[in-house]
Every structure is written in structure tokens, then in C-alpha cells.
PDB file of C-alpha atoms in Angstrom:
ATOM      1  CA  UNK A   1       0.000   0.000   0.000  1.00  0.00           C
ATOM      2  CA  UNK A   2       1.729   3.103  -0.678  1.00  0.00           C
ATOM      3  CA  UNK A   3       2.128   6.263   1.025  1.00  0.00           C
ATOM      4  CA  UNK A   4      -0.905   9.139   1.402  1.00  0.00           C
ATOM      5  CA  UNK A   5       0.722  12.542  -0.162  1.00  0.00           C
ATOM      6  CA  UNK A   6       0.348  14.347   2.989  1.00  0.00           C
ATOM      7  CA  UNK A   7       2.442  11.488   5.298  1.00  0.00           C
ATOM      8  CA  UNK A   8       4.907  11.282   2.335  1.00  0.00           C
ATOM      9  CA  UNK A   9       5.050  15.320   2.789  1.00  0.00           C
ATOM     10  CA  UNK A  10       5.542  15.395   6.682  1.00  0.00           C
ATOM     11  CA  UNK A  11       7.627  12.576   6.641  1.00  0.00           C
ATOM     12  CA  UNK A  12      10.113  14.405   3.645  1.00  0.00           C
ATOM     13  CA  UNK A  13       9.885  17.385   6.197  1.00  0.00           C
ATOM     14  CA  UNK A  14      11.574  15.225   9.249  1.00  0.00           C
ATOM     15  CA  UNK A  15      14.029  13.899   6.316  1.00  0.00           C
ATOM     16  CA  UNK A  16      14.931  17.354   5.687  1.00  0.00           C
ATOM     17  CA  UNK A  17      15.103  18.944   9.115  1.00  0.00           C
ATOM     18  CA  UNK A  18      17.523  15.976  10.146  1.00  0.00           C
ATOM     19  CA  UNK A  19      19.528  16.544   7.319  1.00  0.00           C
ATOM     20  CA  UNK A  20      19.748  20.544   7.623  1.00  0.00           C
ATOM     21  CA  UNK A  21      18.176  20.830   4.537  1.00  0.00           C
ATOM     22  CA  UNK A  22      16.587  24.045   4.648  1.00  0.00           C
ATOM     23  CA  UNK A  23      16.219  25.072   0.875  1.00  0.00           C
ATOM     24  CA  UNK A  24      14.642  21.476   0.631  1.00  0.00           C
ATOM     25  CA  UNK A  25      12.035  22.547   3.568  1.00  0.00           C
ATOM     26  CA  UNK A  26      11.121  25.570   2.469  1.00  0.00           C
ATOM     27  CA  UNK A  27      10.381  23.625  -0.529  1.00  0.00           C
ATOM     28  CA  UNK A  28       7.614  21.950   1.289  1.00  0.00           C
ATOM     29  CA  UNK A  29       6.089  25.014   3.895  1.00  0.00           C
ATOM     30  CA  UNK A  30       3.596  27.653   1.842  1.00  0.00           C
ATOM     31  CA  UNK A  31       4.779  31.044   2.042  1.00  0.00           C
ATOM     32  CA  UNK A  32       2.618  32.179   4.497  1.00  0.00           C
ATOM     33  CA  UNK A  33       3.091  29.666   6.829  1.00  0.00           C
ATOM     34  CA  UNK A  34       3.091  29.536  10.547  1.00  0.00           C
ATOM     35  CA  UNK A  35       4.879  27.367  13.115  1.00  0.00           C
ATOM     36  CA  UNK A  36       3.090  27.457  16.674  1.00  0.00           C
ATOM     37  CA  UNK A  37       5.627  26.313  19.272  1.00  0.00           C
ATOM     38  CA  UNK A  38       4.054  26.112  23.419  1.00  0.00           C
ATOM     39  CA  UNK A  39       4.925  27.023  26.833  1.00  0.00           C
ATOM     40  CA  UNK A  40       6.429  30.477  27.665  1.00  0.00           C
ATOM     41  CA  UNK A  41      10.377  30.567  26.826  1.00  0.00           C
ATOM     42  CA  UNK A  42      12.731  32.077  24.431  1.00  0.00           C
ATOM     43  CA  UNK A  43      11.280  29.425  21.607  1.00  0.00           C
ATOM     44  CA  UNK A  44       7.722  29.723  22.373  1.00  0.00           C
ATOM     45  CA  UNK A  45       5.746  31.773  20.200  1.00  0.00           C
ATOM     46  CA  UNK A  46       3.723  32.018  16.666  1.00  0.00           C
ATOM     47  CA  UNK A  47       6.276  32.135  13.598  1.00  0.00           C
ATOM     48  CA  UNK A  48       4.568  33.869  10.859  1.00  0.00           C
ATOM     49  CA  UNK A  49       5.936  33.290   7.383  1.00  0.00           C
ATOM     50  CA  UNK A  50       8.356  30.415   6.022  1.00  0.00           C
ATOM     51  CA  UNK A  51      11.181  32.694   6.574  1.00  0.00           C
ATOM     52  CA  UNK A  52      10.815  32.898   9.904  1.00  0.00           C
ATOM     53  CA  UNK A  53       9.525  29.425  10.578  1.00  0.00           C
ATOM     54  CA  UNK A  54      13.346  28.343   8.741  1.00  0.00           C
ATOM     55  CA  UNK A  55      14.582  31.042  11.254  1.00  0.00           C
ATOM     56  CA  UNK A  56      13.203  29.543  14.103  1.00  0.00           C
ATOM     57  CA  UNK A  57      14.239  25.897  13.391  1.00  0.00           C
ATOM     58  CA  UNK A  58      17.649  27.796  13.378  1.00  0.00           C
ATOM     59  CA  UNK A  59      17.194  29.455  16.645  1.00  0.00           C
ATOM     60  CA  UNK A  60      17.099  25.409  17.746  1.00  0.00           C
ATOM     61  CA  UNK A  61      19.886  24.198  16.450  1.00  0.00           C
ATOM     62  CA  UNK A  62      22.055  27.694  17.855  1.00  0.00           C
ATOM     63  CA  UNK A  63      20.484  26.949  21.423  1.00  0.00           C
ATOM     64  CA  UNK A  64      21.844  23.418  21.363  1.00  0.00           C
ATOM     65  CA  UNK A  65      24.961  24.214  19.654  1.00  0.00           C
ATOM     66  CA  UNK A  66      23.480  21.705  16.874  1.00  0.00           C
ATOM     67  CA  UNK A  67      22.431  18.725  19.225  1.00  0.00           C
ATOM     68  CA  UNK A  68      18.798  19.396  18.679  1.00  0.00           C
ATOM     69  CA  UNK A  69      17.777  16.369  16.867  1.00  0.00           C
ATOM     70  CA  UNK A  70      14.306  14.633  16.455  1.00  0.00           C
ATOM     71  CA  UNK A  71      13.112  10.726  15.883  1.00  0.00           C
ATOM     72  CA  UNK A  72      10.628  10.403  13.999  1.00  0.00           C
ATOM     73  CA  UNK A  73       7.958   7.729  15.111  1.00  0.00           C
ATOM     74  CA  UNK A  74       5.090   7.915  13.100  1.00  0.00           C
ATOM     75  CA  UNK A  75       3.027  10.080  10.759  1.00  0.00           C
ATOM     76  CA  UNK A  76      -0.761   9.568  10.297  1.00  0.00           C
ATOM     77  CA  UNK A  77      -2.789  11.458   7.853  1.00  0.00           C
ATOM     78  CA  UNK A  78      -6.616  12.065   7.723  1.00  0.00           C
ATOM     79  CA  UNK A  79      -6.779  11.878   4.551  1.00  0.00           C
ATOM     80  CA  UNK A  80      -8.388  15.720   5.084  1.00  0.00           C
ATOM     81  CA  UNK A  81      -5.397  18.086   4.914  1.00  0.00           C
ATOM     82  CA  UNK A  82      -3.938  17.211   8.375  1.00  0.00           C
ATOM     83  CA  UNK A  83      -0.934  15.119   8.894  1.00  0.00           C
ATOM     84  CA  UNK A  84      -0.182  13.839  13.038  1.00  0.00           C
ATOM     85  CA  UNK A  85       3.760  12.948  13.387  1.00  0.00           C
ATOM     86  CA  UNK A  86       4.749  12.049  16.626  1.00  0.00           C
ATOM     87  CA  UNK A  87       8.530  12.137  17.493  1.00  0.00           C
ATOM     88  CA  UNK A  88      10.915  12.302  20.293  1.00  0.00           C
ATOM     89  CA  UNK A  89      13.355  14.849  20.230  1.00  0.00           C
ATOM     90  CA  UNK A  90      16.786  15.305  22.197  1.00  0.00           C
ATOM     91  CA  UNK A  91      18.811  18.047  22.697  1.00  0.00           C
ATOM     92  CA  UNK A  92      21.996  19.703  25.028  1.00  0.00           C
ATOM     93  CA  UNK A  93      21.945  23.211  26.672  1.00  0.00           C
ATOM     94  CA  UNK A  94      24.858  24.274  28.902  1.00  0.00           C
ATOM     95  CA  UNK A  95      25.190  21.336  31.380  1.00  0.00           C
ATOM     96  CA  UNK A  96      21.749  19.975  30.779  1.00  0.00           C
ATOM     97  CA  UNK A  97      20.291  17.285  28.272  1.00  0.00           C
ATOM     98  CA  UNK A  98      16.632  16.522  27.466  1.00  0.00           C
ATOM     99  CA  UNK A  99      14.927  13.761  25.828  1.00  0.00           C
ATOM    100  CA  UNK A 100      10.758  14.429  25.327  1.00  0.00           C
ATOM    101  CA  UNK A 101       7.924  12.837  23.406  1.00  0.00           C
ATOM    102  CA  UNK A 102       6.089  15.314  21.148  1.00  0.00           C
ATOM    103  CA  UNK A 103       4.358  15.983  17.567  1.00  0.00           C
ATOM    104  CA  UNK A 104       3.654  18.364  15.144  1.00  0.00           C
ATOM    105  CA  UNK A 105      -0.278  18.407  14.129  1.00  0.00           C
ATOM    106  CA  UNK A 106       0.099  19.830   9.669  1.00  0.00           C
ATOM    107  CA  UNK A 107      -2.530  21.674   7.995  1.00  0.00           C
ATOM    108  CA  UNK A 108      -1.468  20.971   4.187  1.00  0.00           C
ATOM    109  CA  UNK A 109      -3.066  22.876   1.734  1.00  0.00           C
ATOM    110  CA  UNK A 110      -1.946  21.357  -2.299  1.00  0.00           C
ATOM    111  CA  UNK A 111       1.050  20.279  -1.377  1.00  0.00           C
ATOM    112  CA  UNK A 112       2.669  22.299   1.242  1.00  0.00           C
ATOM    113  CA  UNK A 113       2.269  22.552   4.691  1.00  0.00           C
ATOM    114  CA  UNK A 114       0.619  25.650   5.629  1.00  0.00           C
ATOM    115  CA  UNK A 115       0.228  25.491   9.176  1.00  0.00           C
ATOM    116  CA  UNK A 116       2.152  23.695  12.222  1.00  0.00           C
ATOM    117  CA  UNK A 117       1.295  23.023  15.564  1.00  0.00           C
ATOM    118  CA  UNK A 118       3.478  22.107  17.779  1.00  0.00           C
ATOM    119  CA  UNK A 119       2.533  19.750  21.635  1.00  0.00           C
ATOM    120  CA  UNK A 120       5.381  18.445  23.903  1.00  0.00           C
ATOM    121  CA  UNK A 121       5.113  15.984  26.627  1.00  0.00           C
ATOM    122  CA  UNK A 122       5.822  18.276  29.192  1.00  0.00           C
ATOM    123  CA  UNK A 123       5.767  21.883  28.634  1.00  0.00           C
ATOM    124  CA  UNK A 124       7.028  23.017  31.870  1.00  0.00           C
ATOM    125  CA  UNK A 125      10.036  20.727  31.295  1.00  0.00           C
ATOM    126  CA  UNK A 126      10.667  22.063  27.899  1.00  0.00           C
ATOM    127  CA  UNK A 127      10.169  26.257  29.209  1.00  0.00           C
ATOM    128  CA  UNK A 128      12.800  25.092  32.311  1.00  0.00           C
ATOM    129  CA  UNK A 129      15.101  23.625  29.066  1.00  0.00           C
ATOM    130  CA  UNK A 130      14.835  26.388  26.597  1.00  0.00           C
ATOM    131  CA  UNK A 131      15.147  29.710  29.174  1.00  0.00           C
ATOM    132  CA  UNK A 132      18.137  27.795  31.752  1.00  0.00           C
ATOM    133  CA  UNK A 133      21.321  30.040  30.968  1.00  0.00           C
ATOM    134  CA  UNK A 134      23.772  28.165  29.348  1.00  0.00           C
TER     135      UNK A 134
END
């Protein structure tokens, strides 16, 4: 059985994240598209626009001094426009690691994400993570 278009689209986005493929990523976000990422620290927010979604996914990787890294675990379409993927994702900060469950819920519009939401395990963890001082 092959694929549905909108896992094979989330599941190309994890490829190129991992990879630090950005021009392939911004490939596969619409223009206008916005990343919503929870809690209440430094990497919280609503990122408006695939420039500063790519931005962003930047700010990650310069927090962790490039350990942030994500496992992808599964990606389940609706067959709709929406696209779950659950992952775990790791990362270092100063003298603290963290390992947490989470997902990104896709709105896909053609084919391009459009809109990304973003739910972590443990928020509270993830705000201590993000604002500690490194």
C-alpha cells in the first residue's frame, strides 16, 4: 500500500530537518506559513511566514549548539489536509540534556504545509530547558 501525499510530505519534512536541509524545507512550507511552538520561553511563540519558521528551526539548532535532533515515530494522515507525526526529540543546553515525546499536528493545503502546531510531553520541562542560561 503506498504512502498518502500528505504522510509522504511530513515525513520528507523530518528527512529534511535531520539533514539541515533548509532550501529542501522551504520547498515543502507555503509562504505564508506559521509554526506554533508552546509554553512560555525564548522558543515559544507564533512564527509567521516560512522565513521565519526556517529562522526559528535555526534558533534550535544555535540553542543546542546543533544537538537538537528529532526521531521520527510515526506520521498519520486524515486523509483531510492534516498530517499527526509524533517524534521524540533530544537536545543539550549548557550542562543539561533533554529527551521528550512530542508531535507536530500539519494543515497541508496542495502540497505544502501551511500550518504547524506544535505539543510536547511536558511543557514546563521544555520552558525550564529552553530559558536555563547556558
Amino acid at each position: 500500500m503506498a504512502e498518502h501525499p500528505h504522510a509522504a510530505l511530513a515525513r520528507r519534512g523530518y528527512e529534511a530537518f535531520s539533514a539541515g536541509d533548509m532550501d529542501t524545507l522551504a520547498g515543502l512550507l507555503t509562504g505564508d506559513c506559521t509554526h506554533h511552538s508552546p509554553g512560555e520561553s525564548q522558543v515559544s511563540g507564533h512564527f509567521k511566514g516560512r522565513d521565519n519558521v526556517l529562522a526559528h528551526y535555526g534558533r534550535l539548532m544555535e540553542l543546542t549548539h546543533g544537538t537538537f535532533r528529532v526521531e521520527l515515530q510515526g506520521v498519520y494522515p486524515d486523509g483531510r489536509g492534516h498530517v499527526m507525526a509524533v517524534h521524540t526529540w533530544h537536545a543539550d543546553r549548557g550542562d543539561r540534556g533533554i529527551e521528550m515525546k512530542g508531535g507536530l499536528f500539519f494543515t497541508i493545503v496542495g502540497d505544502k504545509a501551511t500550518d504547524i502546531d506544535e505539543c510536547v510531553e511536558d511543557i514546563d520541562e521544555a520552558d525550564a530547558f529552553w530559558d536555563q542560561a547556558e
